[in-house]
Amino acid sequence: MEINTCDKNFIENLNLEKPYKLEDVYISNINFTIQTPKLSINKISKKISLILNDHMETLLNNFDNKIIQLLSENSTDFFEENMSIEDAEEIYKYSYKHSKISLSINKKLSIFNKHKEQLELESLCSGDTVICLLKCKKIIFYKSHCEP
């Protein structure tokens, strides 16, 4: 597993698999893992919202742009129609908004302090600084848009 960082990343190696139907959506597998720099927690609810720094925004922009490029390049094979970059941009929902990223919380979430002691999610609060290991496993295609 390659772990991407703001300083060292393999975005040019990204590859989208042909989407397959799962219930009422289509899914394209992708395997991209990012280790973030230190980021501040903006809010914790059903999701964790992090405040991005410039380097992380650049990495996510590059990721989003590569996905859009791949959607356009593979559109004939994926969707049986040719899609321009502009068309792909219209249906793609970017991975972050307004210098913040919202992350889903799942049961596999593990949190450790700097002493490698495991913590509970409830011990985190707004303003805390974290380093995250984020994994994007798929692009989900809905009727009108797609998102990582």
PDB file of C-alpha atoms in Angstrom:
ATOM      1  CA  MET A   1       0.000   0.000   0.000  1.00  0.00           C
ATOM      2  CA  GLU A   2       1.432   3.341  -1.063  1.00  0.00           C
ATOM      3  CA  ILE A   3       0.782   6.112   1.439  1.00  0.00           C
ATOM      4  CA  ASN A   4       0.568   9.531  -0.129  1.00  0.00           C
ATOM      5  CA  THR A   5       1.565  12.723   1.651  1.00  0.00           C
ATOM      6  CA  CYS A   6       1.581  16.377   0.653  1.00  0.00           C
ATOM      7  CA  ASP A   7       5.311  16.086  -0.120  1.00  0.00           C
ATOM      8  CA  LYS A   8       5.334  12.654  -1.768  1.00  0.00           C
ATOM      9  CA  ASN A   9       2.367  11.355  -3.700  1.00  0.00           C
ATOM     10  CA  PHE A  10       1.537   9.055  -6.556  1.00  0.00           C
ATOM     11  CA  ILE A  11      -1.491  10.783  -8.035  1.00  0.00           C
ATOM     12  CA  GLU A  12      -0.215  10.149 -11.565  1.00  0.00           C
ATOM     13  CA  ASN A  13      -0.575   6.396 -10.827  1.00  0.00           C
ATOM     14  CA  LEU A  14      -4.255   6.652  -9.903  1.00  0.00           C
ATOM     15  CA  ASN A  15      -6.510   4.295 -11.781  1.00  0.00           C
ATOM     16  CA  LEU A  16     -10.298   3.988 -11.843  1.00  0.00           C
ATOM     17  CA  GLU A  17     -11.876   0.599 -12.389  1.00  0.00           C
ATOM     18  CA  LYS A  18     -14.928   0.276 -14.584  1.00  0.00           C
ATOM     19  CA  PRO A  19     -18.027   1.015 -12.460  1.00  0.00           C
ATOM     20  CA  TYR A  20     -20.244  -1.878 -11.397  1.00  0.00           C
ATOM     21  CA  LYS A  21     -23.800  -1.763 -10.062  1.00  0.00           C
ATOM     22  CA  LEU A  22     -24.343  -2.228  -6.335  1.00  0.00           C
ATOM     23  CA  GLU A  23     -27.974  -1.839  -5.270  1.00  0.00           C
ATOM     24  CA  ASP A  24     -29.095   1.516  -6.724  1.00  0.00           C
ATOM     25  CA  VAL A  25     -25.658   3.088  -7.347  1.00  0.00           C
ATOM     26  CA  TYR A  26     -22.593   2.352  -9.435  1.00  0.00           C
ATOM     27  CA  ILE A  27     -19.174   2.007  -7.844  1.00  0.00           C
ATOM     28  CA  SER A  28     -15.693   2.373  -9.302  1.00  0.00           C
ATOM     29  CA  ASN A  29     -12.940   0.986  -7.120  1.00  0.00           C
ATOM     30  CA  ILE A  30      -9.916   3.111  -6.437  1.00  0.00           C
ATOM     31  CA  ASN A  31      -7.206   2.662  -3.851  1.00  0.00           C
ATOM     32  CA  PHE A  32      -5.703   5.900  -2.584  1.00  0.00           C
ATOM     33  CA  THR A  33      -4.379   6.447   0.937  1.00  0.00           C
ATOM     34  CA  ILE A  34      -3.285   9.835   2.271  1.00  0.00           C
ATOM     35  CA  GLN A  35      -1.465  10.690   5.476  1.00  0.00           C
ATOM     36  CA  THR A  36      -2.418  14.243   6.340  1.00  0.00           C
ATOM     37  CA  PRO A  37      -0.146  16.780   7.964  1.00  0.00           C
ATOM     38  CA  LYS A  38      -1.266  18.071  11.369  1.00  0.00           C
ATOM     39  CA  LEU A  39      -4.789  19.455  10.890  1.00  0.00           C
ATOM     40  CA  SER A  40      -7.226  21.027  13.355  1.00  0.00           C
ATOM     41  CA  ILE A  41     -10.611  19.524  14.053  1.00  0.00           C
ATOM     42  CA  ASN A  42     -13.337  21.984  13.117  1.00  0.00           C
ATOM     43  CA  LYS A  43     -16.340  19.980  14.322  1.00  0.00           C
ATOM     44  CA  ILE A  44     -17.312  16.452  15.357  1.00  0.00           C
ATOM     45  CA  SER A  45     -20.856  15.171  14.841  1.00  0.00           C
ATOM     46  CA  LYS A  46     -21.792  12.207  12.653  1.00  0.00           C
ATOM     47  CA  LYS A  47     -18.690  13.181  10.678  1.00  0.00           C
ATOM     48  CA  ILE A  48     -15.363  14.765  11.562  1.00  0.00           C
ATOM     49  CA  SER A  49     -14.701  18.104   9.880  1.00  0.00           C
ATOM     50  CA  LEU A  50     -11.046  19.113   9.516  1.00  0.00           C
ATOM     51  CA  ILE A  51      -9.587  22.503   8.597  1.00  0.00           C
ATOM     52  CA  LEU A  52      -7.190  22.049   5.670  1.00  0.00           C
ATOM     53  CA  ASN A  53      -3.871  23.802   5.229  1.00  0.00           C
ATOM     54  CA  ASP A  54      -2.637  24.987   1.811  1.00  0.00           C
ATOM     55  CA  HIS A  55      -0.537  21.868   1.197  1.00  0.00           C
ATOM     56  CA  MET A  56      -3.450  19.526   1.884  1.00  0.00           C
ATOM     57  CA  GLU A  57      -5.762  21.588  -0.324  1.00  0.00           C
ATOM     58  CA  THR A  58      -3.225  21.317  -3.155  1.00  0.00           C
ATOM     59  CA  LEU A  59      -3.024  17.537  -2.749  1.00  0.00           C
ATOM     60  CA  LEU A  60      -6.823  17.176  -2.738  1.00  0.00           C
ATOM     61  CA  ASN A  61      -7.133  19.484  -5.764  1.00  0.00           C
ATOM     62  CA  ASN A  62      -4.635  17.318  -7.627  1.00  0.00           C
ATOM     63  CA  PHE A  63      -6.558  14.186  -6.584  1.00  0.00           C
ATOM     64  CA  ASP A  64      -9.899  15.647  -7.708  1.00  0.00           C
ATOM     65  CA  ASN A  65      -8.453  16.865 -11.008  1.00  0.00           C
ATOM     66  CA  LYS A  66      -6.963  13.431 -11.717  1.00  0.00           C
ATOM     67  CA  ILE A  67     -10.327  11.747 -11.042  1.00  0.00           C
ATOM     68  CA  ILE A  68     -12.041  14.220 -13.387  1.00  0.00           C
ATOM     69  CA  GLN A  69      -9.398  13.506 -16.042  1.00  0.00           C
ATOM     70  CA  LEU A  70      -9.894   9.739 -15.632  1.00  0.00           C
ATOM     71  CA  LEU A  71     -13.679  10.106 -15.864  1.00  0.00           C
ATOM     72  CA  SER A  72     -13.295  11.983 -19.126  1.00  0.00           C
ATOM     73  CA  GLU A  73     -10.649   9.627 -20.572  1.00  0.00           C
ATOM     74  CA  ASN A  74     -12.646   6.488 -19.685  1.00  0.00           C
ATOM     75  CA  SER A  75     -16.129   7.870 -20.339  1.00  0.00           C
ATOM     76  CA  THR A  76     -16.712   5.935 -23.548  1.00  0.00           C
ATOM     77  CA  ASP A  77     -15.815   2.666 -21.837  1.00  0.00           C
ATOM     78  CA  PHE A  78     -17.575   3.520 -18.556  1.00  0.00           C
ATOM     79  CA  PHE A  79     -20.710   5.288 -19.788  1.00  0.00           C
ATOM     80  CA  GLU A  80     -20.861   4.504 -23.521  1.00  0.00           C
ATOM     81  CA  GLU A  81     -20.659   8.209 -24.317  1.00  0.00           C
ATOM     82  CA  ASN A  82     -17.826  10.674 -24.708  1.00  0.00           C
ATOM     83  CA  MET A  83     -17.508  13.091 -21.780  1.00  0.00           C
ATOM     84  CA  SER A  84     -15.341  16.201 -21.916  1.00  0.00           C
ATOM     85  CA  ILE A  85     -13.356  17.450 -18.924  1.00  0.00           C
ATOM     86  CA  GLU A  86     -16.032  20.150 -18.460  1.00  0.00           C
ATOM     87  CA  ASP A  87     -18.787  17.496 -18.452  1.00  0.00           C
ATOM     88  CA  ALA A  88     -16.872  15.445 -15.882  1.00  0.00           C
ATOM     89  CA  GLU A  89     -16.381  18.555 -13.703  1.00  0.00           C
ATOM     90  CA  GLU A  90     -20.153  19.138 -13.723  1.00  0.00           C
ATOM     91  CA  ILE A  91     -20.985  15.706 -12.309  1.00  0.00           C
ATOM     92  CA  TYR A  92     -18.032  15.364  -9.911  1.00  0.00           C
ATOM     93  CA  LYS A  93     -18.507  16.420  -6.287  1.00  0.00           C
ATOM     94  CA  TYR A  94     -15.155  17.643  -4.993  1.00  0.00           C
ATOM     95  CA  SER A  95     -13.569  16.025  -1.940  1.00  0.00           C
ATOM     96  CA  TYR A  96     -13.601  19.223   0.155  1.00  0.00           C
ATOM     97  CA  LYS A  97     -15.345  22.600   0.445  1.00  0.00           C
ATOM     98  CA  HIS A  98     -14.285  25.975   1.839  1.00  0.00           C
ATOM     99  CA  SER A  99     -10.916  24.713   3.154  1.00  0.00           C
ATOM    100  CA  LYS A 100     -12.617  21.935   5.150  1.00  0.00           C
ATOM    101  CA  ILE A 101     -13.032  18.219   4.582  1.00  0.00           C
ATOM    102  CA  SER A 102     -15.789  16.110   6.145  1.00  0.00           C
ATOM    103  CA  LEU A 103     -14.840  12.547   6.935  1.00  0.00           C
ATOM    104  CA  SER A 104     -17.208   9.702   7.623  1.00  0.00           C
ATOM    105  CA  ILE A 105     -16.799   7.934  10.942  1.00  0.00           C
ATOM    106  CA  ASN A 106     -16.980   4.164  10.776  1.00  0.00           C
ATOM    107  CA  LYS A 107     -16.609   1.305  13.217  1.00  0.00           C
ATOM    108  CA  LYS A 108     -13.046   0.593  12.070  1.00  0.00           C
ATOM    109  CA  LEU A 109     -11.832   4.028  13.200  1.00  0.00           C
ATOM    110  CA  SER A 110      -8.777   3.783  15.446  1.00  0.00           C
ATOM    111  CA  ILE A 111      -7.435   6.802  17.322  1.00  0.00           C
ATOM    112  CA  PHE A 112      -4.063   6.942  19.068  1.00  0.00           C
ATOM    113  CA  ASN A 113      -2.257   9.650  21.016  1.00  0.00           C
ATOM    114  CA  LYS A 114       1.439  10.455  20.569  1.00  0.00           C
ATOM    115  CA  HIS A 115       2.273   7.758  23.130  1.00  0.00           C
ATOM    116  CA  LYS A 116       0.554   5.124  20.898  1.00  0.00           C
ATOM    117  CA  GLU A 117      -2.237   4.660  23.447  1.00  0.00           C
ATOM    118  CA  GLN A 118      -5.650   4.014  21.923  1.00  0.00           C
ATOM    119  CA  LEU A 119      -8.294   6.695  22.518  1.00  0.00           C
ATOM    120  CA  GLU A 120     -12.053   6.848  22.124  1.00  0.00           C
ATOM    121  CA  LEU A 121     -13.671   9.218  19.630  1.00  0.00           C
ATOM    122  CA  GLU A 122     -15.391  11.003  22.519  1.00  0.00           C
ATOM    123  CA  SER A 123     -11.990  12.145  23.803  1.00  0.00           C
ATOM    124  CA  LEU A 124     -11.508  14.367  20.725  1.00  0.00           C
ATOM    125  CA  CYS A 125     -12.991  17.848  20.496  1.00  0.00           C
ATOM    126  CA  SER A 126     -12.997  20.906  18.247  1.00  0.00           C
ATOM    127  CA  GLY A 127      -9.606  22.576  18.118  1.00  0.00           C
ATOM    128  CA  ASP A 128      -7.625  19.369  18.696  1.00  0.00           C
ATOM    129  CA  THR A 129      -4.819  18.725  16.233  1.00  0.00           C
ATOM    130  CA  VAL A 130      -4.714  15.367  14.457  1.00  0.00           C
ATOM    131  CA  ILE A 131      -2.781  13.507  11.774  1.00  0.00           C
ATOM    132  CA  CYS A 132      -5.096  11.228   9.792  1.00  0.00           C
ATOM    133  CA  LEU A 133      -4.620   8.267   7.541  1.00  0.00           C
ATOM    134  CA  LEU A 134      -7.415   8.623   4.973  1.00  0.00           C
ATOM    135  CA  LYS A 135      -8.355   5.904   2.533  1.00  0.00           C
ATOM    136  CA  CYS A 136     -10.455   6.526  -0.544  1.00  0.00           C
ATOM    137  CA  LYS A 137     -11.649   3.107  -1.670  1.00  0.00           C
ATOM    138  CA  LYS A 138     -14.234   4.032  -4.290  1.00  0.00           C
ATOM    139  CA  ILE A 139     -15.959   6.634  -6.406  1.00  0.00           C
ATOM    140  CA  ILE A 140     -19.738   6.352  -6.060  1.00  0.00           C
ATOM    141  CA  PHE A 141     -21.951   7.237  -9.011  1.00  0.00           C
ATOM    142  CA  TYR A 142     -25.462   8.447  -8.248  1.00  0.00           C
ATOM    143  CA  LYS A 143     -28.060   9.489 -10.845  1.00  0.00           C
ATOM    144  CA  SER A 144     -26.865  13.086 -11.150  1.00  0.00           C
ATOM    145  CA  HIS A 145     -23.337  13.136  -9.686  1.00  0.00           C
ATOM    146  CA  CYS A 146     -20.395  11.129  -8.417  1.00  0.00           C
ATOM    147  CA  GLU A 147     -18.169  11.545  -5.382  1.00  0.00           C
ATOM    148  CA  PRO A 148     -15.180   9.957  -3.620  1.00  0.00           C
TER     149      PRO A 148
END
